[in-house]
mmCIF file of C-alpha atoms in Angstrom:
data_model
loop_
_atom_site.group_PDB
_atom_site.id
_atom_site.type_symbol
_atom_site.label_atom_id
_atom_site.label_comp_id
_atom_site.label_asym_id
_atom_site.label_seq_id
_atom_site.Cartn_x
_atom_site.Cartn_y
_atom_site.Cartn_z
ATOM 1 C CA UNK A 10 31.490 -12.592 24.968
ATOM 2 C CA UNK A 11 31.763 -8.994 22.922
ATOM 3 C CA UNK A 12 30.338 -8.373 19.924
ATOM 4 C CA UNK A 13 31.661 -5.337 17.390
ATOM 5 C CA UNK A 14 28.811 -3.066 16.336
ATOM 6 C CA UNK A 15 29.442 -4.159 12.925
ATOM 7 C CA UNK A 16 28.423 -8.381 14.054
ATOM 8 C CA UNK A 17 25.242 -6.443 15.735
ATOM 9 C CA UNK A 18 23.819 -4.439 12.321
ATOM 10 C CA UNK A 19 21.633 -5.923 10.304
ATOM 11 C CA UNK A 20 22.841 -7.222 7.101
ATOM 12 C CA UNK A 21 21.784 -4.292 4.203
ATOM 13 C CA UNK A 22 18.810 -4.613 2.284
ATOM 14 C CA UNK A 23 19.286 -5.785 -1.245
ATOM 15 C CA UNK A 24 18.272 -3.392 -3.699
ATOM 16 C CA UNK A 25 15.567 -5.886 -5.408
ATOM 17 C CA UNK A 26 13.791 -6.208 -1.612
ATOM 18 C CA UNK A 27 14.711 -2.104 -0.651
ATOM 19 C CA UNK A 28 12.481 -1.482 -3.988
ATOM 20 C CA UNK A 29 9.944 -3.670 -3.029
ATOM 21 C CA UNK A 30 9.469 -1.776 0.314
ATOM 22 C CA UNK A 31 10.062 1.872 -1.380
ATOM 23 C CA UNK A 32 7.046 0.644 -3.716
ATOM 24 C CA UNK A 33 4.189 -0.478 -1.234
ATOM 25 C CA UNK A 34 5.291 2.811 1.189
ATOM 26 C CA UNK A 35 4.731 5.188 -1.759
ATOM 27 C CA UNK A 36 1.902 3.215 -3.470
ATOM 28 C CA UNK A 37 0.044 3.060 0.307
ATOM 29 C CA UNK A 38 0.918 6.647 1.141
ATOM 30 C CA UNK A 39 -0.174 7.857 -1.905
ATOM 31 C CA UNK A 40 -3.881 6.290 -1.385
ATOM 32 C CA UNK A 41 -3.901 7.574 2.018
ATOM 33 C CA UNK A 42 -2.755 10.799 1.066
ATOM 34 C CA UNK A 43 -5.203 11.055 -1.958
ATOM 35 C CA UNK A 44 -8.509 9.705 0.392
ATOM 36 C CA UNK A 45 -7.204 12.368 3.159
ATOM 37 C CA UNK A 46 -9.894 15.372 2.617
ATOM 38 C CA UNK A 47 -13.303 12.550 2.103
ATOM 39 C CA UNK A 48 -11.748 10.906 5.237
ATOM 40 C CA UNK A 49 -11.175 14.397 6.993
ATOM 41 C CA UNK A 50 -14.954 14.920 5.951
ATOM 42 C CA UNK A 51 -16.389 11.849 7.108
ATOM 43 C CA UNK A 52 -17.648 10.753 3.670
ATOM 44 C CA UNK A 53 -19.523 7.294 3.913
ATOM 45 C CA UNK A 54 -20.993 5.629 0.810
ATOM 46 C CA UNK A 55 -24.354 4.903 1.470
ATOM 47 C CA UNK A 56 -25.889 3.015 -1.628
ATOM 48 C CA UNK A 57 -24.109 1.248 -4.799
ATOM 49 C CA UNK A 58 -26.372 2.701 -6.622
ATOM 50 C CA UNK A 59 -24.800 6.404 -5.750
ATOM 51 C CA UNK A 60 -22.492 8.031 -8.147
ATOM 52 C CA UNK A 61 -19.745 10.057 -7.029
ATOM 53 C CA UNK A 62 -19.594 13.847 -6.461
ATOM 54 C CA UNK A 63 -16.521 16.394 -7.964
ATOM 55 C CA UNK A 64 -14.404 15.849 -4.828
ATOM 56 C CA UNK A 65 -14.830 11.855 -4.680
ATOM 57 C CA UNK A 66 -13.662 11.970 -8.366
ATOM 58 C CA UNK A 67 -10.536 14.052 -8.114
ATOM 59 C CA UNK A 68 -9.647 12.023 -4.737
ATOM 60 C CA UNK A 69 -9.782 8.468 -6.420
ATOM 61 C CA UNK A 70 -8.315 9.904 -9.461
ATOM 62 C CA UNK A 71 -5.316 11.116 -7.520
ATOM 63 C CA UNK A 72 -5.014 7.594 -5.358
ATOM 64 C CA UNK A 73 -5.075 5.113 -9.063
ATOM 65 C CA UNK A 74 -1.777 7.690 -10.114
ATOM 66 C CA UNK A 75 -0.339 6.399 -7.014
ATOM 67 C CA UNK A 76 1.276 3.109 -8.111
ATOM 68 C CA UNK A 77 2.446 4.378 -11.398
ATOM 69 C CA UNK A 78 4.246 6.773 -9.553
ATOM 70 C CA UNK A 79 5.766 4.308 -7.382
ATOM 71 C CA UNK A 80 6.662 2.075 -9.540
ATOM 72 C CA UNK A 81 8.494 4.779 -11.410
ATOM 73 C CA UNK A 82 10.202 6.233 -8.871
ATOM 74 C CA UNK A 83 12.006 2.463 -8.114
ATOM 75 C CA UNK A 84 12.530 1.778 -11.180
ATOM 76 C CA UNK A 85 14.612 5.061 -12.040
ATOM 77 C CA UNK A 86 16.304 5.305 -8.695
ATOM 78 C CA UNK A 87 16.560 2.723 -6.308
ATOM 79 C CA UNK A 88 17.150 -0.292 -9.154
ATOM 80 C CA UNK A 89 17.483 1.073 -12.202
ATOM 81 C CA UNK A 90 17.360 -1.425 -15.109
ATOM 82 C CA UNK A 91 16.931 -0.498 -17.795
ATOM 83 C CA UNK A 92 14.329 1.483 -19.822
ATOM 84 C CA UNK A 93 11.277 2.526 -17.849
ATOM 85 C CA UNK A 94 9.058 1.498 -20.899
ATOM 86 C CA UNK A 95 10.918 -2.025 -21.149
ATOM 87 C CA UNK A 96 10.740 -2.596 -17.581
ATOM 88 C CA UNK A 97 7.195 -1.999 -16.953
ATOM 89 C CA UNK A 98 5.716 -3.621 -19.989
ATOM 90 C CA UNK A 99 4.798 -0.550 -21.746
ATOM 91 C CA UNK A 100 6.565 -1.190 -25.164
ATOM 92 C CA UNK A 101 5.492 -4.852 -25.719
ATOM 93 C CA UNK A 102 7.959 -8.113 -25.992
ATOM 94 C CA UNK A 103 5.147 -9.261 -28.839
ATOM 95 C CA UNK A 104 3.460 -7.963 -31.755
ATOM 96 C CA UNK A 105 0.927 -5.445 -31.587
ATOM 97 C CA UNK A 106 -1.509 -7.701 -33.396
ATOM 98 C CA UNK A 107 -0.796 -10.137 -30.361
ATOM 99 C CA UNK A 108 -1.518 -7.077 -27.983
ATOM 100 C CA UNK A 109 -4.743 -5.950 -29.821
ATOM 101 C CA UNK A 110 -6.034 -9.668 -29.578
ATOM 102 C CA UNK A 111 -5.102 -9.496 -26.024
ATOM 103 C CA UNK A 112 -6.846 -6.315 -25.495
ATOM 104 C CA UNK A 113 -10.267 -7.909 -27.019
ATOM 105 C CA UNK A 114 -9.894 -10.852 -24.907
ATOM 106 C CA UNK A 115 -9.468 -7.746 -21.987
ATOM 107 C CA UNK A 116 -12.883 -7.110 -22.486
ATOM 108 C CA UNK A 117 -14.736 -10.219 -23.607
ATOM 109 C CA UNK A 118 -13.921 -12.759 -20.502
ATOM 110 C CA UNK A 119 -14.787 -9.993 -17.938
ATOM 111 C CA UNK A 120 -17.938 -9.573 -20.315
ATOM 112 C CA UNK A 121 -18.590 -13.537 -19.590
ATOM 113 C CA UNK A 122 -17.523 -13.631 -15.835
ATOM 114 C CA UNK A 123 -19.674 -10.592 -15.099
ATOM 115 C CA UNK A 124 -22.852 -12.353 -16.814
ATOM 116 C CA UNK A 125 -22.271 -15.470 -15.472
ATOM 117 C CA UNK A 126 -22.170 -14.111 -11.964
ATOM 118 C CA UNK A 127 -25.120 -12.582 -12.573
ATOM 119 C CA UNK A 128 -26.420 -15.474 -14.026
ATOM 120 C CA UNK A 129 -25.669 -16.962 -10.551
ATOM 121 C CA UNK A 130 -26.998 -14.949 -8.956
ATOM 122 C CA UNK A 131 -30.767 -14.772 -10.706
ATOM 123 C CA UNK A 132 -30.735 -18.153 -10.189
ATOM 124 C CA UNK A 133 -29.683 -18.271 -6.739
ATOM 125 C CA UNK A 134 -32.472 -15.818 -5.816
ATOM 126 C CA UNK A 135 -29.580 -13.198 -5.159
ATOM 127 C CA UNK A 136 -30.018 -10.889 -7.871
ATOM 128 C CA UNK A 137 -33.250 -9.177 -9.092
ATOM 129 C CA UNK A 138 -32.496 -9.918 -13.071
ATOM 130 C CA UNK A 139 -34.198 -7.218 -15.798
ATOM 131 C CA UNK A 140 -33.265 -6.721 -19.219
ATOM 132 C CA UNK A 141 -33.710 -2.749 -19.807
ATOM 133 C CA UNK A 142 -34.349 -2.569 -23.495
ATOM 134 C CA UNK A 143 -34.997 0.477 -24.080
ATOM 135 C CA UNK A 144 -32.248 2.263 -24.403
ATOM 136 C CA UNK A 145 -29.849 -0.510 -24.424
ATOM 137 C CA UNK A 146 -27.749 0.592 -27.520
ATOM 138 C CA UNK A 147 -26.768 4.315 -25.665
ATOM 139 C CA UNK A 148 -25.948 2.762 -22.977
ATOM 140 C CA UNK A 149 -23.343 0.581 -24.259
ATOM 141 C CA UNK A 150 -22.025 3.410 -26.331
ATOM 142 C CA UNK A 151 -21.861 5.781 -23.123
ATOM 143 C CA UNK A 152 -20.454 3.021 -21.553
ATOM 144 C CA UNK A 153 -17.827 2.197 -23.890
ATOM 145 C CA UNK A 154 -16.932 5.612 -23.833
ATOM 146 C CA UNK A 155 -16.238 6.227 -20.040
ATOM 147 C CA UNK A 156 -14.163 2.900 -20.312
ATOM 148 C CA UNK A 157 -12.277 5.064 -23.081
ATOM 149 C CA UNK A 158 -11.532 8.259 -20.689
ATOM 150 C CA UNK A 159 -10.701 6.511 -17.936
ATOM 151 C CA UNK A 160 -7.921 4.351 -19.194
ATOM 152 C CA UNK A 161 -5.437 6.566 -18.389
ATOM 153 C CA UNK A 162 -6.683 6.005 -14.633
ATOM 154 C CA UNK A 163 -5.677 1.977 -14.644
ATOM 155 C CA UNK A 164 -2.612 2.889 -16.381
ATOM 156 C CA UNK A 165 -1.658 4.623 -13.065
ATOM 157 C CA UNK A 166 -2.896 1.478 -11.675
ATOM 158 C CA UNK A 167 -1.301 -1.215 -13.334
ATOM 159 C CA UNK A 168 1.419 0.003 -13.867
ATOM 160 C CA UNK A 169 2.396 -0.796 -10.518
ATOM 161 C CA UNK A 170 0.906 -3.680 -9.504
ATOM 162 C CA UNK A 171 1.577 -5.881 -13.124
ATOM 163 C CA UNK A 172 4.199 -3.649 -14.423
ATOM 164 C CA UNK A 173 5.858 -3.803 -11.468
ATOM 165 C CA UNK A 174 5.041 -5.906 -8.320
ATOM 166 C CA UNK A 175 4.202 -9.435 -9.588
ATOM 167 C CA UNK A 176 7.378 -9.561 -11.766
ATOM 168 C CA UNK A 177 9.373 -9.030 -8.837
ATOM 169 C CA UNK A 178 7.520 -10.846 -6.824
ATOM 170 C CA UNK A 179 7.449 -14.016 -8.941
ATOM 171 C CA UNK A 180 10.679 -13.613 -10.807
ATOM 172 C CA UNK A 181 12.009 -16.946 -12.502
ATOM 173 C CA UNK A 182 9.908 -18.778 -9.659
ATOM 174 C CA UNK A 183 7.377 -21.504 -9.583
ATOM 175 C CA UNK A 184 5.409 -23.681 -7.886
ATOM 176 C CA UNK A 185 5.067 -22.366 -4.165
ATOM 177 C CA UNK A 186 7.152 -18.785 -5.397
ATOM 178 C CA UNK A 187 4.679 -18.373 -8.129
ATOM 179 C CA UNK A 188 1.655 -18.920 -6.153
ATOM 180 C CA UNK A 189 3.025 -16.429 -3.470
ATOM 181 C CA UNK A 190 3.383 -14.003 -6.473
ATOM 182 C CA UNK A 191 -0.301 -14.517 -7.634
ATOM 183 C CA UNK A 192 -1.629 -14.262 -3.241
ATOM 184 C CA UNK A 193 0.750 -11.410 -2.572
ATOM 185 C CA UNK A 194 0.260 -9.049 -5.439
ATOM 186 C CA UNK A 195 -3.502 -9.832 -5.117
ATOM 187 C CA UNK A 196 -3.478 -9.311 -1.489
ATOM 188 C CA UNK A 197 -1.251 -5.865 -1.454
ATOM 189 C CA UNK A 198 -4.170 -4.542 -4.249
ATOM 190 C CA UNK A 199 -6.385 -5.138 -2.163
ATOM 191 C CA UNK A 200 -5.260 -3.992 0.636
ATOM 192 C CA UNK A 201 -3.999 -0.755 -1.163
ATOM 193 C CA UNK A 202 -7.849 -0.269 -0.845
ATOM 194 C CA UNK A 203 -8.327 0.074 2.616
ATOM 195 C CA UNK A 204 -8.944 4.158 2.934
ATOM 196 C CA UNK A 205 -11.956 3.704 0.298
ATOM 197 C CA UNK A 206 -13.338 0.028 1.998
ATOM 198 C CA UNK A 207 -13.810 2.008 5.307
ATOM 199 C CA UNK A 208 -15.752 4.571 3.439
ATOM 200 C CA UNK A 209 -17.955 2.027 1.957
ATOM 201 C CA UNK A 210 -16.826 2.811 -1.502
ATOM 202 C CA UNK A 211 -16.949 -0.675 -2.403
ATOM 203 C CA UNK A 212 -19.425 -2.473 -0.004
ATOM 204 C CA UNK A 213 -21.569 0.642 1.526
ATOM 205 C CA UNK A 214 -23.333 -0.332 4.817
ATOM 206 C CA UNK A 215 -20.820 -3.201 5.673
ATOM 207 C CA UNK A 216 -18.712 -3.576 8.506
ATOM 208 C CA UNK A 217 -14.988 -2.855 7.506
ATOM 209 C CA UNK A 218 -13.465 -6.533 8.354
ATOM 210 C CA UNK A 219 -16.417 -7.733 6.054
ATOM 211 C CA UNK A 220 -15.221 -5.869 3.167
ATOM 212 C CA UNK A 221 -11.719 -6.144 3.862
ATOM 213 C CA UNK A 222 -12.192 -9.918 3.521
ATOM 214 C CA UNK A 223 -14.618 -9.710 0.542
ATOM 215 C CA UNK A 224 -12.260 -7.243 -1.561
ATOM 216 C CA UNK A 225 -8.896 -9.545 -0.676
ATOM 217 C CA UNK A 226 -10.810 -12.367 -1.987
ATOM 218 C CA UNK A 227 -12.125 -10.193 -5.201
ATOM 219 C CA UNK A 228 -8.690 -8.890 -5.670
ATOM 220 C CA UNK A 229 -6.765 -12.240 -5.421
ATOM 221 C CA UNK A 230 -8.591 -14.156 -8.006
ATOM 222 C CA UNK A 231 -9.237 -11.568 -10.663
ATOM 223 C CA UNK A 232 -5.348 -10.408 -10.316
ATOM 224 C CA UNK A 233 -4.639 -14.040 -12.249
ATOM 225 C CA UNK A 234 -6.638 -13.235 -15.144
ATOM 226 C CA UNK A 235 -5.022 -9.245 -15.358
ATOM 227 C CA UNK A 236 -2.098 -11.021 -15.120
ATOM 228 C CA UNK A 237 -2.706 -14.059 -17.837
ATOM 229 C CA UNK A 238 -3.570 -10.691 -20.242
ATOM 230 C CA UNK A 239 -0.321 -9.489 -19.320
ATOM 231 C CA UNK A 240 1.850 -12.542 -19.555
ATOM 232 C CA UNK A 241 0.151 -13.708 -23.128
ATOM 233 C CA UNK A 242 0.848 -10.068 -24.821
ATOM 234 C CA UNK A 243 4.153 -9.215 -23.151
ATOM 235 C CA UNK A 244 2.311 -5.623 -22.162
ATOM 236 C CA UNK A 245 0.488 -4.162 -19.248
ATOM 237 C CA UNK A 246 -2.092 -2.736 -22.332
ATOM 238 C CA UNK A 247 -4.286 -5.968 -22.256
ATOM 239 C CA UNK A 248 -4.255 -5.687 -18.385
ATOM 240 C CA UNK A 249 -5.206 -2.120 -17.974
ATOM 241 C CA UNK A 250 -7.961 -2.803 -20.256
ATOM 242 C CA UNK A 251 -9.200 -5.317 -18.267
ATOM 243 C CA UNK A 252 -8.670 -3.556 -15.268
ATOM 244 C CA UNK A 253 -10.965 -0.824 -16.803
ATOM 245 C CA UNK A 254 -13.645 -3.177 -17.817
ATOM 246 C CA UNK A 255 -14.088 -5.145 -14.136
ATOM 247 C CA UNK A 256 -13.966 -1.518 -12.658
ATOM 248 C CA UNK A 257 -16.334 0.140 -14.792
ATOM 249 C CA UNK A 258 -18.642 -1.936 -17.048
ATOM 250 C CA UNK A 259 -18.848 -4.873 -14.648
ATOM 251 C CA UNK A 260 -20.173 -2.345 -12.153
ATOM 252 C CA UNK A 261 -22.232 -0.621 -14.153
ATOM 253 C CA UNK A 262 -23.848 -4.149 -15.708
ATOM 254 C CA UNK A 263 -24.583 -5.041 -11.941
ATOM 255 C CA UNK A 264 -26.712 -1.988 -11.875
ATOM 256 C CA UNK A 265 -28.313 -1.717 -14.824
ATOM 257 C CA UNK A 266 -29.918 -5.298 -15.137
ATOM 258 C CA UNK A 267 -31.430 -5.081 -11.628
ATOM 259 C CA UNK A 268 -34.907 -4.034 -11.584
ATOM 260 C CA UNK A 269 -35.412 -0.409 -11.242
ATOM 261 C CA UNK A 270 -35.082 0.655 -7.614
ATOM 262 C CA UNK A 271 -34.306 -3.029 -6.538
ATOM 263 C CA UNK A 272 -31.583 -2.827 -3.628
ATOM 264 C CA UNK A 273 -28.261 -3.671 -5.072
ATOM 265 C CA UNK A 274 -25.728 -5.326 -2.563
ATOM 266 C CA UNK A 275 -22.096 -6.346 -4.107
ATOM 267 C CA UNK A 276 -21.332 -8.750 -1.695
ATOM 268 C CA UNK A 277 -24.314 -10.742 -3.311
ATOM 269 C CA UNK A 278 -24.259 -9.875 -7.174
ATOM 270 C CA UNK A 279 -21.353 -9.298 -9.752
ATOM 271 C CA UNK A 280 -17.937 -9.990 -10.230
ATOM 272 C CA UNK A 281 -17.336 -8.562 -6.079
ATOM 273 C CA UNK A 282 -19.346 -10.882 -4.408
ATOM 274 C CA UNK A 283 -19.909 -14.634 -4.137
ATOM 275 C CA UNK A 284 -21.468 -15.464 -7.351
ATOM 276 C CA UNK A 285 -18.685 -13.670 -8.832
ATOM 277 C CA UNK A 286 -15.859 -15.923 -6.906
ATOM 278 C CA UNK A 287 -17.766 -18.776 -8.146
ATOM 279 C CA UNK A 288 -17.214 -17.599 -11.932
ATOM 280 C CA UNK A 289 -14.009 -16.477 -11.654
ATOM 281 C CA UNK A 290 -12.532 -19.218 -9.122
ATOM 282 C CA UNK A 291 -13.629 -21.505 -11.987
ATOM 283 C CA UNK A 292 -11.881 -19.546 -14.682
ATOM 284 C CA UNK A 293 -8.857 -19.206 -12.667
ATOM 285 C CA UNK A 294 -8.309 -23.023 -12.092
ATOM 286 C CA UNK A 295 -9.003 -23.210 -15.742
ATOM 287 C CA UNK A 296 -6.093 -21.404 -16.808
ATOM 288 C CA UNK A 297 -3.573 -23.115 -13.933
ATOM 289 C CA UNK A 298 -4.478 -26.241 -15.329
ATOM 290 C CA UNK A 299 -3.736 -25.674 -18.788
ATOM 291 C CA UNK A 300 -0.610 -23.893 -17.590
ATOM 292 C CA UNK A 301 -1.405 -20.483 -18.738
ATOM 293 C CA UNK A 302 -0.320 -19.161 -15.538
ATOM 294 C CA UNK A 303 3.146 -20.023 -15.713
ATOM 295 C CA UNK A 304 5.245 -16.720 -17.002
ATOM 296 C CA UNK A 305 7.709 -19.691 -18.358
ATOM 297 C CA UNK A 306 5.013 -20.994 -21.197
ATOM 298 C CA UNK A 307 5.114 -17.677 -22.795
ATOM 299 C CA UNK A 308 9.263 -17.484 -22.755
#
């Protein structure tokens, strides 16, 4: 029996699933591009206490634009819908007050999460807990502030994977389609992370498959609440913020109530490691219970 070419090629690509694919390449490329001259270098995190130098910054800074960029580039070319702004959640489907709320709840549950972890962890034996007094008040203000400047940062982030990823990915769905929404957009964040996880950047002195299993985990149960912000305003805002706190402040809190010079190991303490899961595992079922996961209860 003879088949015509035309039986033999593949039926074309739809242009819903062609985005989807045009998204992770650029989003991917674009972190492996940006990590390029630290991995050319052989840059390896050694500590979590260590800060990053000039080129580390401008590197990272680069890779966060990449899913923005993505996203945009879809969005405008391969299916357009729209406005860009409407699309992605940037002009919000609810009032602002709604959004500001949204945006304080953006920084008070990570807030909680982060202390309970730690919380769990002092109590586990896992964390060295110490309250540094002195000072306390500057440090929440300097903290506050870097939060502030680097906003623009998770923008580029979350843009992509809220703005644009988990709406496509969970569309009208639910049930099994919405879970596979929630796992997949949490698992292709993660795993956007790869270049910077075999640098150490997030678990220094860890064997990669360790911290390629640790950051999927992180990734896939904070992405509910990021989204939950997102889905209860209408607007990545509330999400970004969020983003910026679990990124930055959560971090930072890890590091600053340890005792000075204590060893400080993420896969033990904060919202990255297990007491973390614990805390935000529990806050996760919380809000699939009440149904504040479903994109339908805010319709």
């Amino acid at each position: 029996m003879t088949h015509s070419l035309r039986t033999l090629s593949p039926p074309p690509l739809s242009p819903r699933r062609r985005g989807l694919l045009v998204f992770l390449g650029v989003a991917y490329l674009g972190m492996w591009v940006a990590m390029t001259p630290l991995l050319a270098t052989g840059f390896q995190r050694e500590s979590a206490r260590s800060g990053m130098g000039t080129l580390e910054q401008v590197c990272v800074s680069a890779a966060m634009f990449a899913p923005a960029l993505a996203a945009l580039l879809v969005v405008k070319y391969v299916e357009p819908a729209g406005r860009i702004r409407d699309v992605l959640a940037l002009r919000p489907s609810r009032p602002w007050a709604h959004v500001a709320r949204s945006c304080l709840l953006a920084l008070v549950v990570p807030a909680l999460l982060t202390v309970a972890a730690l919380v769990i962890g002092a109590t586990t034996g896992h964390y060295p807990f110490h309250v540094p007094w002195s000072g306390l008040g500057a440090w929440v203000i300097a903290l506050l502030l870097k939060m502030l400047v680097s906003l623009p940062l998770f923008f580029g982030e979350e843009l992509g994977w809220q703005g644009y990823l988990f709406p496509r990915l969970a569309g009208r769905g639910k049930g099994a389609r919405l879970t596979w929404a929630y796992v997949g957009t949490g698992a292709a964040f993660a795993l956007w992370h790869l270049p910077t996880l075999l640098m150490g950047g997030q678990y220094p002195g860890r064997h990669w498959y360790v911290s390629v299993f640790a950051i999927v985990v992180s990734c896939v149960l904070i992405l509910p609440v990021f989204t939950w912000l997102r889905l209860r305003s209408g607007s990545v805002v509330p999400a970004v913020v969020g983003h910026a706190f679990v990124s930055t402040a959560s971090v930072s809190m890890v590091k600053e109530f340890a005792a000075p010079n204590a060893p400080v190991d993420p896969l033990h303490m904060g919202m990255t490691g297990w007491p973390g899961w614990i805390a935000t595992g529990a806050f996760v079922a919380f809000l699939a219970l009440t149904g504040r996961l479903r994109p339908s209860a805010y319709a």
